[in-house]
Amino acid sequence: MIDRRTFLASAAASVGLTALGYSNATNAAALSFSPAKPFSHDGLIAQARDMAGKPYAPAWVLPPEVLDRINYEEHGKIRFKPDHALFVDGPGKFPVTFFHLGQFFRIPVQMFLLDKSDDTTVAREIAYDDKYFDMPENSPAHELPHGAGFAGFRFQEARDGDLDWKKNDWVAFLGASYFRAIGELYQYGLSARGIAVDVAEPTSPEEFPDFTQFYFDPPKPGSDVVTVYALLNGPSVTGAFRFDMRRGKGVVMDVDSVLFLRKDIKRFGVAPLTSMYWYSETEKPTAVDWRPEVHDSDGLAIWTGAGEHLWRPLNNPPHTTASAFMDNKPRGYGLSQRDRNFDHYLDGVHYDRRPSLWVEPIGDWGKGSVQLVEITTDDEIHDNIVAMWVPQDPARQGQSYRFGYRLHWLADDPFPSPLARCVATRLGNGGQPGQPRPANVRKFLVEFSGKPLAELPFGVIPEPVLTTSRGNFSYVLPEAVPNDVPGHWRIQFDLVADGTDPIELRLFLKSGDKTLTETWSFQYHPFPTRTTR
């Protein structure tokens, strides 16, 4: 293999794009490119397969002393120049800009532009040059070699849209295999990943494979679809991805992932979602922060292969927990931000606008489980929530997988249940007012709202169906919420349970044989174990 440093430092590496046959529409004068190499999606898959049969080798290592000096402060002074954007004048509507490497983004990522002519496709690497960026004259970034690579990229808003494309973007790939998009409320929030490896496995450290190469397919003029191919590399897994991304009222991505295992993986997380949940109206440490709620997502929604709709409110647990929801041929799952009331957050970072992200499987995913990992946190700066699909059969060295799925970055689930949905979960001390509150009693209040409840005949009270993995219920009371909103009901109950192990609770409402609501599924951590309460 030719050494990239030698290759990109050569004169050929700086050949202008016009000389290689591209039109000025791709911003030839602003970017430098390497000579062409053949490209195909099948070839990228073959490359990933070949890599998996060889020992893991990290990407080209840049001078660590330079990267260390591009710290948070210095990195913040570096801005990509919009005039150097890929597709700045077309084709397509969405220019591409690039992120700079630094102390926290150390892995160089190669960016390629595809060119289709005479029924063949070739790829040419975009050679890094510090002239693409605005930065201070004394920035340590000037010391990186020509062709060093980039940290990631983003698609800017449409040039002919209502927003200033130079200041607004709608999808970004940055760091390991992480990527994210804005929803229809024009706000970033949670992230997705290419793959998750051994999240919260007590005997295996978590791995973070990297997207090391991206290939941009020039879009068709006027199209809202952009296509990007990616190569994944990590100690235990390699892969080839195709992303077809559409900018509409939110963002929808069709993902085709082909994965090859170098090693056994204990928790093989497909289509993983990563978010932050510190606290909400459910349960909050006293005076931990002035804001009523702080979270990017407030629950996990699941639509099972059998057709059941589940809602699992998120926890900030006293210790790391992993929950598995067994399923066969799942219809979808996602991390949602259901609470859209600004008064429930009261700050300026727009938690009320954070997108919900739904995974829609394409094809038969077979048997496995939607797994939810919740990690304790004491601040909003940590992503402590992971949701993913884990196949039932063990992930062994030498195996390969292909998963297709669609990601919906929207304000709400793309396939809402016809049933009434859970809109709030609240916990408090159990027992009766005016009497001593027993230490082993916890009061729950769960709210549902929706058309099936609004259509109940006058005087008909829905029946709660409650189950628990241990303990007993008392003072179970369904009642209409006294706010004159049709179909808004709440169920309060006390749970009496000793011990400190987590308790699994389930609740739905029915009338006769008719199910009225989705299933509320909650993991309760008895409060004697909570050191922050």
Coordinates of N, CA and C in Angstrom, one line a residue, residues 339-429:
D339 N -42.2 15.6 25.5 CA -42.5 16.8 26.2 C -42.1 18.0 25.4
R340 N -43.0 18.7 24.8 CA -42.6 19.9 24.0 C -43.0 21.2 24.6
N341 N -43.2 21.2 25.9 CA -43.6 22.4 26.6 C -42.4 23.2 27.1
F342 N -42.1 24.4 26.5 CA -41.0 25.2 26.9 C -40.9 25.4 28.4
D343 N -42.1 25.7 29.0 CA -42.1 26.0 30.5 C -41.6 24.8 31.3
H344 N -41.5 23.6 30.7 CA -41.0 22.5 31.5 C -39.4 22.4 31.5
Y345 N -38.8 23.3 30.7 CA -37.3 23.4 30.6 C -36.8 24.7 31.0
L346 N -37.3 25.8 30.4 CA -37.0 27.2 30.9 C -35.6 27.7 30.6
D347 N -34.9 27.0 29.7 CA -33.6 27.6 29.4 C -33.5 27.8 27.9
G348 N -32.3 28.3 27.4 CA -32.2 28.8 26.0 C -31.6 27.8 25.1
V349 N -31.4 26.5 25.5 CA -30.8 25.5 24.6 C -31.8 24.7 23.9
H350 N -33.1 25.0 24.0 CA -34.2 24.4 23.2 C -34.3 22.9 23.4
Y351 N -34.3 22.4 24.6 CA -34.6 21.0 24.9 C -36.0 20.7 24.4
D352 N -36.9 21.6 24.4 CA -38.3 21.4 24.0 C -38.4 21.1 22.4
R353 N -37.3 21.4 21.7 CA -37.3 21.2 20.3 C -36.4 20.1 19.8
R354 N -35.8 19.3 20.7 CA -34.9 18.3 20.3 C -35.6 17.2 19.5
P355 N -35.0 16.7 18.5 CA -35.7 15.7 17.6 C -35.9 14.4 18.3
S356 N -37.0 13.7 17.9 CA -37.2 12.3 18.2 C -36.6 11.5 17.0
L357 N -36.0 10.3 17.3 CA -35.4 9.5 16.3 C -35.9 8.1 16.3
W358 N -36.5 7.7 15.1 CA -37.2 6.4 15.0 C -36.4 5.5 14.0
V359 N -36.2 4.2 14.4 CA -35.6 3.3 13.5 C -36.7 2.4 12.9
E360 N -36.8 2.4 11.6 CA -37.7 1.5 10.9 C -36.9 0.4 10.2
P361 N -37.0 -0.8 10.7 CA -36.3 -1.9 10.0 C -36.8 -2.1 8.6
I362 N -35.9 -2.4 7.7 CA -36.3 -2.8 6.3 C -35.8 -4.2 6.1
G363 N -36.8 -5.1 5.8 CA -36.5 -6.5 5.7 C -36.7 -7.2 7.1
D364 N -36.4 -8.5 7.1 CA -36.6 -9.3 8.3 C -35.4 -9.3 9.2
W365 N -35.5 -8.7 10.3 CA -34.4 -8.7 11.3 C -34.3 -9.9 12.2
G366 N -35.3 -10.7 12.1 CA -35.3 -12.0 12.8 C -35.6 -11.8 14.3
K367 N -35.0 -12.7 15.1 CA -35.2 -12.7 16.6 C -34.0 -11.9 17.2
G368 N -34.4 -11.3 18.3 CA -33.4 -10.5 19.1 C -34.1 -9.7 20.1
S369 N -33.5 -8.5 20.4 CA -34.1 -7.7 21.5 C -33.7 -6.2 21.2
V370 N -34.6 -5.3 21.5 CA -34.3 -3.9 21.6 C -33.7 -3.8 23.0
Q371 N -32.5 -3.3 23.1 CA -31.8 -3.1 24.4 C -31.7 -1.7 24.7
L372 N -31.9 -1.3 26.0 CA -31.8 0.0 26.5 C -30.7 0.0 27.6
V373 N -29.7 0.8 27.4 CA -28.6 1.0 28.4 C -28.8 2.4 29.0
E374 N -28.8 2.4 30.3 CA -28.9 3.7 31.0 C -27.8 3.8 32.0
I375 N -27.0 4.9 31.9 CA -25.8 5.1 32.7 C -26.0 6.3 33.6
T376 N -25.7 6.2 34.8 CA -25.9 7.3 35.8 C -25.1 8.5 35.4
T377 N -25.6 9.7 35.6 CA -24.9 10.9 35.3 C -25.3 12.0 36.2
D378 N -24.4 12.9 36.4 CA -24.7 14.1 37.3 C -24.6 15.4 36.5
D379 N -24.7 15.3 35.2 CA -24.6 16.5 34.4 C -25.2 16.3 33.0
E380 N -25.5 17.3 32.3 CA -26.1 17.2 31.0 C -25.1 17.1 29.9
I381 N -23.8 17.1 30.2 CA -22.7 17.1 29.2 C -22.4 15.6 28.8
H382 N -23.0 14.7 29.5 CA -22.7 13.3 29.2 C -23.9 12.6 28.4
D383 N -23.6 11.9 27.3 CA -24.6 11.1 26.7 C -24.6 9.7 27.5
N384 N -25.7 9.5 28.2 CA -25.8 8.3 29.1 C -26.9 7.3 28.7
I385 N -27.5 7.5 27.5 CA -28.6 6.6 27.1 C -28.2 6.0 25.7
V386 N -28.4 4.7 25.6 CA -28.2 4.0 24.3 C -29.3 3.0 24.1
A387 N -29.9 3.1 22.9 CA -30.9 2.1 22.5 C -30.5 1.5 21.2
M388 N -30.7 0.2 21.1 CA -30.1 -0.5 19.9 C -30.8 -1.9 19.7
W389 N -30.7 -2.5 18.6 CA -31.1 -3.8 18.3 C -30.0 -4.8 18.5
V390 N -30.2 -5.9 19.2 CA -29.1 -6.9 19.4 C -29.7 -8.2 18.9
P391 N -29.1 -8.8 17.9 CA -29.6 -10.1 17.4 C -29.5 -11.2 18.5
Q392 N -30.4 -12.2 18.4 CA -30.4 -13.2 19.4 C -29.2 -14.1 19.4
D393 N -28.7 -14.5 18.2 CA -27.6 -15.4 18.1 C -26.3 -14.7 18.4
P394 N -25.3 -15.3 19.0 CA -24.1 -14.7 19.4 C -23.3 -14.2 18.1
A395 N -22.7 -13.1 18.3 CA -21.9 -12.4 17.2 C -20.5 -13.0 17.3
R396 N -20.1 -13.8 16.3 CA -18.8 -14.5 16.4 C -17.9 -14.0 15.3
Q397 N -16.6 -14.2 15.6 CA -15.5 -13.8 14.6 C -15.8 -14.5 13.3
G398 N -15.6 -13.8 12.2 CA -15.8 -14.3 10.9 C -17.2 -14.2 10.3
Q399 N -18.2 -13.9 11.2 CA -19.6 -13.7 10.7 C -19.7 -12.4 9.9
S400 N -20.7 -12.3 9.1 CA -21.1 -11.1 8.4 C -22.6 -10.9 8.5
Y401 N -23.0 -9.6 8.4 CA -24.4 -9.2 8.6 C -24.7 -8.1 7.6
R402 N -26.0 -8.1 7.2 CA -26.4 -7.0 6.4 C -27.8 -6.5 7.0
F403 N -27.8 -5.2 7.3 CA -29.1 -4.7 7.9 C -29.4 -3.4 7.1
G404 N -30.7 -3.4 6.7 CA -31.2 -2.2 6.1 C -32.2 -1.5 7.1
Y405 N -32.2 -0.2 7.2 CA -33.2 0.5 8.0 C -33.3 1.9 7.6
R406 N -34.4 2.5 8.1 CA -34.7 3.9 7.8 C -34.7 4.7 9.1
L407 N -34.0 5.8 9.2 CA -34.0 6.7 10.3 C -34.9 7.9 10.1
H408 N -35.8 8.1 11.0 CA -36.7 9.3 10.9 C -36.3 10.3 12.0
W409 N -35.8 11.4 11.6 CA -35.5 12.5 12.6 C -36.6 13.5 12.5
L410 N -37.6 13.4 13.4 CA -38.8 14.2 13.4 C -39.1 14.7 14.8
A411 N -40.3 15.4 14.8 CA -40.7 15.8 16.2 C -41.4 14.7 16.9
D412 N -42.0 13.7 16.2 CA -42.7 12.7 16.8 C -42.5 11.4 16.1
D413 N -43.1 10.3 16.6 CA -43.0 9.0 15.9 C -43.6 9.1 14.5
P414 N -43.0 8.5 13.5 CA -43.6 8.6 12.2 C -44.8 7.6 12.0
F415 N -45.0 6.7 12.9 CA -46.1 5.7 12.8 C -46.8 5.7 14.2
P416 N -47.5 6.8 14.5 CA -48.1 6.9 15.8 C -49.2 5.8 16.0
S417 N -49.3 5.3 17.2 CA -50.3 4.3 17.6 C -51.7 5.0 17.6
P418 N -52.7 4.2 17.2 CA -54.1 4.7 17.4 C -54.5 4.7 18.8
L419 N -53.7 4.1 19.7 CA -54.1 4.1 21.1 C -53.7 5.4 21.8
A420 N -54.3 5.6 22.9 CA -53.9 6.8 23.8 C -52.5 6.5 24.2
R421 N -51.7 7.6 24.4 CA -50.3 7.5 24.7 C -50.0 8.0 26.1
C422 N -48.9 7.5 26.7 CA -48.5 8.0 28.0 C -47.8 9.4 27.8
V423 N -48.3 10.4 28.6 CA -47.8 11.7 28.5 C -47.0 12.2 29.7
A424 N -47.0 11.4 30.8 CA -46.3 11.9 32.0 C -46.2 10.7 33.0
T425 N -45.1 10.6 33.7 CA -44.9 9.7 34.7 C -44.3 10.5 35.9
R426 N -44.9 10.3 37.1 CA -44.5 11.1 38.3 C -44.4 10.1 39.5
L427 N -43.4 10.3 40.3 CA -43.1 9.5 41.5 C -43.1 10.4 42.7
G428 N -43.6 9.9 43.8 CA -43.6 10.6 45.1 C -43.6 9.6 46.2
N429 N -43.6 10.1 47.4 CA -43.7 9.3 48.6 C -45.1 8.7 48.7

